[in-house]
Amino acid sequence: MGNIIDVSEATFETDVITQSAEIAVIVDFWAPWCGPCKMLSPILERLANDPDNNFILAKVNVDENPKLSMQYRVQGIPAVKGFLNGEVVSEFTGIIPEPRIREFIAQLVPDETDQAILDGKSLLATQHWADAELIFEELIDLYPNRADINLGLASALIAQGSGCEAIHYLKQIRDGRELAQAEKLLPLANYLCRIAEIDDEEEEEYAPLELQYMQAGRLFARGNFEAALDGLIDVLRQDKRYRRGEPKNVLLGIFALLGDNNTLTQQYRNELASVMF
């Protein structure tokens, strides 16, 4: 029946765990004797066959598959669990009204816009900055006030050295969880913007430490993140209070851009700590 499958203990790993890496899988734990199950199952099946809903409905008969019920702590039925990437990410037990079921599905299954944002974030995570920029540029025209889209576009621009342009998008973010990230990125964007606007005649008047600080920004803008990080750390080694600590905030912005799990973030965060403390 299209997106509706019967799943057993033997097929659960393939049909649910593995498949949920590609598409959302909603598992309906039910039994033939369960009255509420007979009310809920037709609703789930109808929604699974709706072309607007992109998910697999996997039905598990708890009488025939007791190990799955124990593994997923099914204490009452019907029990409905949503799987993404092999993990239960949302669930409910018992019969609930159809509008709430639709909300449950909507939170689990991204629409086209949400999927595009996820694609953009994935490109940022893998440092495909220009490709991410293209996605977020299309989205920003449709949703100019969405914080996650503004943040995504600003991040892609900063990573390519376009600090001045990124500042505009960072300043559109005024609340929500994206605000904290935007505040970390803003010193980096301002730094890159200022360096981009300096002409050759101005540069001749700068002291050696300022020239080194500027050169680190130019290296960053060219994509040489490691050399830029080295330069910024060295500036702080020479003067921890340089520009009232601005290099530290720039470094923290780079860490925020690259992410906590990035090897450069981990290495240079330790170096920053050793220099500052």
Coordinates of C-alpha atoms in Angstrom, one line a residue:
M1 CA 0.0 0.0 0.0
G2 CA 2.6 2.5 -1.1
N3 CA 4.1 4.1 2.0
I4 CA 2.5 1.6 4.4
I5 CA 4.5 -1.5 5.4
D6 CA 4.2 -4.2 8.0
V7 CA 7.4 -4.6 10.0
S8 CA 8.7 -7.4 12.2
E9 CA 11.6 -8.0 14.5
A10 CA 13.5 -9.5 11.5
T11 CA 12.9 -6.5 9.2
F12 CA 12.9 -3.6 11.7
E13 CA 16.6 -2.7 11.3
T14 CA 16.3 -2.4 7.5
D15 CA 12.8 -1.0 7.2
V16 CA 12.9 1.5 10.0
I17 CA 16.4 2.2 11.3
T18 CA 18.3 2.2 8.0
Q19 CA 15.4 3.7 6.0
S20 CA 14.9 6.6 8.5
A21 CA 18.3 8.0 7.3
E22 CA 16.6 8.8 4.0
I23 CA 13.0 9.5 4.9
A24 CA 11.0 9.9 8.1
V25 CA 9.5 6.6 9.4
I26 CA 6.5 6.6 11.7
V27 CA 6.1 3.4 13.6
D28 CA 2.6 2.4 14.7
F29 CA 2.7 -0.2 17.6
W30 CA -0.7 -1.9 17.6
A31 CA -2.6 -5.1 18.3
P32 CA -5.7 -6.7 16.7
W33 CA -7.6 -6.6 20.0
C34 CA -6.9 -3.0 20.7
G35 CA -10.0 -0.8 20.2
P36 CA -8.2 2.6 20.1
C37 CA -5.7 1.1 17.6
K38 CA -8.6 0.4 15.2
M39 CA -9.6 4.1 15.5
L40 CA -6.1 5.5 15.0
S41 CA -4.7 3.2 12.3
P42 CA -7.1 4.3 9.5
I43 CA -6.1 8.0 10.2
L44 CA -2.4 7.2 10.0
E45 CA -2.8 5.2 6.9
R46 CA -4.9 7.8 5.1
L47 CA -2.2 10.5 6.0
A48 CA 0.6 8.2 4.9
N49 CA -1.1 7.9 1.4
D50 CA -1.5 11.6 1.1
P51 CA 1.0 12.8 -1.5
D52 CA 1.6 15.9 0.5
N53 CA 3.0 13.8 3.4
N54 CA 6.4 12.3 2.7
F55 CA 6.9 9.5 5.3
I56 CA 6.8 5.8 5.7
L57 CA 4.2 4.3 8.0
A58 CA 5.6 1.1 9.6
K59 CA 3.1 -1.1 11.5
V60 CA 4.3 -3.3 14.3
N61 CA 1.9 -6.0 15.8
V62 CA 3.0 -6.0 19.4
D63 CA 1.7 -9.5 20.0
E64 CA 3.9 -10.9 17.2
N65 CA 6.9 -8.7 18.0
P66 CA 7.3 -8.5 21.8
K67 CA 11.1 -7.8 21.7
L68 CA 10.5 -4.6 19.8
S69 CA 7.9 -3.5 22.3
M70 CA 10.3 -4.1 25.1
Q71 CA 13.2 -2.4 23.3
Y72 CA 11.2 0.7 22.6
R73 CA 9.4 0.7 26.0
V74 CA 5.9 0.4 24.7
Q75 CA 3.8 0.4 27.8
G76 CA 0.4 1.2 26.2
I77 CA -1.0 1.0 22.7
P78 CA -1.5 2.5 20.2
A79 CA 2.0 3.8 20.6
V80 CA 3.3 6.0 17.7
K81 CA 7.1 6.8 17.4
G82 CA 8.7 9.0 14.8
F83 CA 12.2 7.9 13.6
L84 CA 14.9 10.0 11.9
N85 CA 18.4 8.8 11.3
G86 CA 17.8 5.7 13.4
E87 CA 16.5 7.5 16.5
V88 CA 13.1 8.1 18.0
V89 CA 12.7 11.9 17.8
S90 CA 9.0 12.3 18.7
E91 CA 6.2 10.1 20.0
F92 CA 2.7 9.9 21.5
T93 CA 0.6 7.2 23.1
G94 CA -3.2 6.6 22.7
I95 CA -5.7 8.1 20.4
I96 CA -5.4 11.9 19.8
P97 CA -7.4 14.2 17.5
E98 CA -6.4 14.3 13.8
P99 CA -5.3 17.9 13.9
R100 CA -2.7 17.0 16.5
I101 CA -1.6 14.0 14.5
R102 CA -1.1 16.3 11.5
E103 CA 1.0 18.6 13.8
F104 CA 3.0 15.5 14.9
I105 CA 3.7 14.6 11.2
A106 CA 4.5 18.2 10.2
Q107 CA 7.1 18.5 12.9
L108 CA 8.7 15.2 11.8
V109 CA 8.5 15.7 8.0
P110 CA 10.0 19.0 6.8
D111 CA 8.3 20.9 4.0
E112 CA 10.2 22.1 0.9
T113 CA 11.4 25.3 2.7
D114 CA 12.6 23.4 5.8
Q115 CA 14.3 20.8 3.6
A116 CA 16.1 23.6 1.6
I117 CA 17.3 25.1 4.9
L118 CA 18.5 21.7 6.1
D119 CA 20.4 21.3 2.8
G120 CA 21.9 24.8 3.2
K121 CA 23.0 24.0 6.8
S122 CA 24.5 20.7 5.6
L123 CA 26.5 22.6 2.9
L124 CA 27.8 25.0 5.6
A125 CA 28.8 22.1 7.8
T126 CA 30.8 20.6 5.0
Q127 CA 32.3 24.1 4.1
H128 CA 30.7 24.3 0.7
W129 CA 30.2 28.0 1.3
A130 CA 29.3 29.2 -2.2
D131 CA 26.7 26.4 -2.7
A132 CA 25.2 27.3 0.7
E133 CA 25.1 31.0 -0.3
L134 CA 23.0 30.1 -3.4
I135 CA 20.4 28.2 -1.4
F136 CA 20.1 30.9 1.3
E137 CA 20.0 33.7 -1.3
E138 CA 16.9 32.1 -2.9
L139 CA 15.3 31.6 0.5
I140 CA 15.9 35.1 1.7
D141 CA 13.9 36.6 -1.1
L142 CA 10.9 34.5 0.0
Y143 CA 11.4 34.8 3.8
P144 CA 13.4 38.0 4.5
N145 CA 12.6 38.0 8.2
R146 CA 13.4 34.3 9.1
A147 CA 16.3 34.3 11.5
D148 CA 17.6 30.9 10.4
I149 CA 17.8 32.0 6.8
N150 CA 19.5 35.3 7.6
L151 CA 22.0 33.4 9.8
G152 CA 22.7 30.8 7.1
L153 CA 23.3 33.5 4.4
A154 CA 25.5 35.6 6.7
S155 CA 27.6 32.6 7.6
A156 CA 28.1 31.6 4.0
L157 CA 29.1 35.2 3.2
I158 CA 31.5 35.6 6.1
A159 CA 33.3 32.3 5.2
Q160 CA 34.0 33.8 1.8
G161 CA 35.3 37.1 3.2
S162 CA 32.2 39.2 2.5
G163 CA 31.9 40.7 5.9
C164 CA 30.2 44.0 4.9
E165 CA 27.3 42.2 3.2
A166 CA 27.0 39.7 6.0
I167 CA 26.5 42.5 8.6
H168 CA 23.2 43.4 7.1
Y169 CA 21.8 39.9 7.5
L170 CA 23.2 39.5 11.0
K171 CA 21.4 42.7 12.1
Q172 CA 18.1 41.3 10.9
I173 CA 18.3 38.6 13.7
R174 CA 16.7 40.1 16.8
D175 CA 15.5 37.1 18.8
G176 CA 15.4 33.3 19.0
R177 CA 18.2 30.9 19.3
E178 CA 19.9 32.3 16.2
L179 CA 20.6 35.6 18.0
A180 CA 23.4 34.2 20.2
Q181 CA 25.2 32.8 17.1
A182 CA 24.7 36.1 15.3
E183 CA 26.3 38.0 18.2
K184 CA 29.3 35.7 18.0
L185 CA 29.7 36.2 14.2
L186 CA 29.2 40.0 14.2
P187 CA 32.8 40.9 15.4
L188 CA 34.2 38.7 12.7
A189 CA 32.0 40.3 10.1
N190 CA 32.9 43.8 11.2
Y191 CA 36.6 42.9 11.2
L192 CA 36.5 41.5 7.6
C193 CA 34.4 44.5 6.5
R194 CA 36.9 47.0 7.9
I195 CA 39.9 45.3 6.3
A196 CA 38.1 45.2 2.9
E197 CA 37.6 48.9 3.0
I198 CA 41.2 49.9 3.7
D199 CA 43.1 51.3 0.8
D200 CA 46.9 51.0 0.1
E201 CA 47.7 54.6 1.2
E202 CA 46.0 54.1 4.6
E203 CA 47.9 50.8 5.1
E204 CA 51.3 52.6 4.9
E205 CA 50.6 54.4 8.1
Y206 CA 49.9 51.3 10.2
A207 CA 52.2 49.8 12.8
P208 CA 53.6 46.3 12.3
L209 CA 51.1 44.7 14.7
E210 CA 48.2 46.3 13.0
L211 CA 49.5 45.1 9.6
Q212 CA 49.8 41.6 11.0
Y213 CA 46.3 41.8 12.3
M214 CA 45.0 42.9 8.9
Q215 CA 46.9 40.2 7.1
A216 CA 45.2 37.5 9.2
G217 CA 41.9 38.8 8.0
R218 CA 43.0 38.8 4.3
L219 CA 44.2 35.2 4.7
F220 CA 40.8 34.3 6.2
A221 CA 39.0 36.0 3.3
R222 CA 41.0 33.9 0.9
G223 CA 39.9 30.7 2.7
N224 CA 43.2 30.0 4.4
F225 CA 41.6 29.6 7.8
E226 CA 44.5 27.9 9.5
A227 CA 47.0 30.6 8.6
A228 CA 44.5 33.3 9.7
L229 CA 44.1 31.6 13.1
D230 CA 47.8 31.4 13.5
G231 CA 48.1 35.1 12.8
L232 CA 45.3 36.1 15.2
I233 CA 46.8 34.0 18.0
D234 CA 50.2 35.6 17.4
V235 CA 48.7 39.0 17.7
L236 CA 47.3 38.1 21.1
R237 CA 50.6 36.7 22.2
Q238 CA 52.2 40.1 21.5
D239 CA 49.4 42.1 23.1
K240 CA 46.4 40.4 24.9
R241 CA 44.7 43.8 25.1
Y242 CA 45.2 44.8 21.5
R243 CA 42.2 46.7 20.2
R244 CA 40.5 46.1 23.6
G245 CA 40.5 42.3 23.0
E246 CA 38.9 42.4 19.5
P247 CA 41.2 39.6 18.2
K248 CA 39.8 37.3 20.8
N249 CA 36.2 38.0 19.7
V250 CA 37.2 37.5 16.1
L251 CA 38.6 34.1 17.0
L252 CA 35.4 33.2 18.8
G253 CA 33.5 34.2 15.7
I254 CA 35.6 31.8 13.6
F255 CA 35.0 29.0 16.1
A256 CA 31.3 29.7 15.9
L257 CA 31.4 29.6 12.1
L258 CA 33.4 26.4 11.9
G259 CA 31.5 24.6 14.7
D260 CA 32.6 23.0 17.9
N261 CA 33.5 19.7 16.3
N262 CA 35.8 21.2 13.7
T263 CA 39.5 20.2 14.3
L264 CA 40.7 23.8 13.8
T265 CA 38.2 25.0 16.4
Q266 CA 39.4 22.4 18.9
Q267 CA 43.1 23.1 18.3
Y268 CA 42.9 26.9 18.3
R269 CA 40.5 27.1 21.2
N270 CA 43.1 25.4 23.3
E271 CA 45.8 27.8 22.0
L272 CA 43.6 30.8 22.8
A273 CA 43.1 29.5 26.3
S274 CA 46.8 29.1 26.8
V275 CA 47.5 32.6 25.5
M276 CA 44.8 34.3 27.5
F277 CA 45.2 32.4 30.8

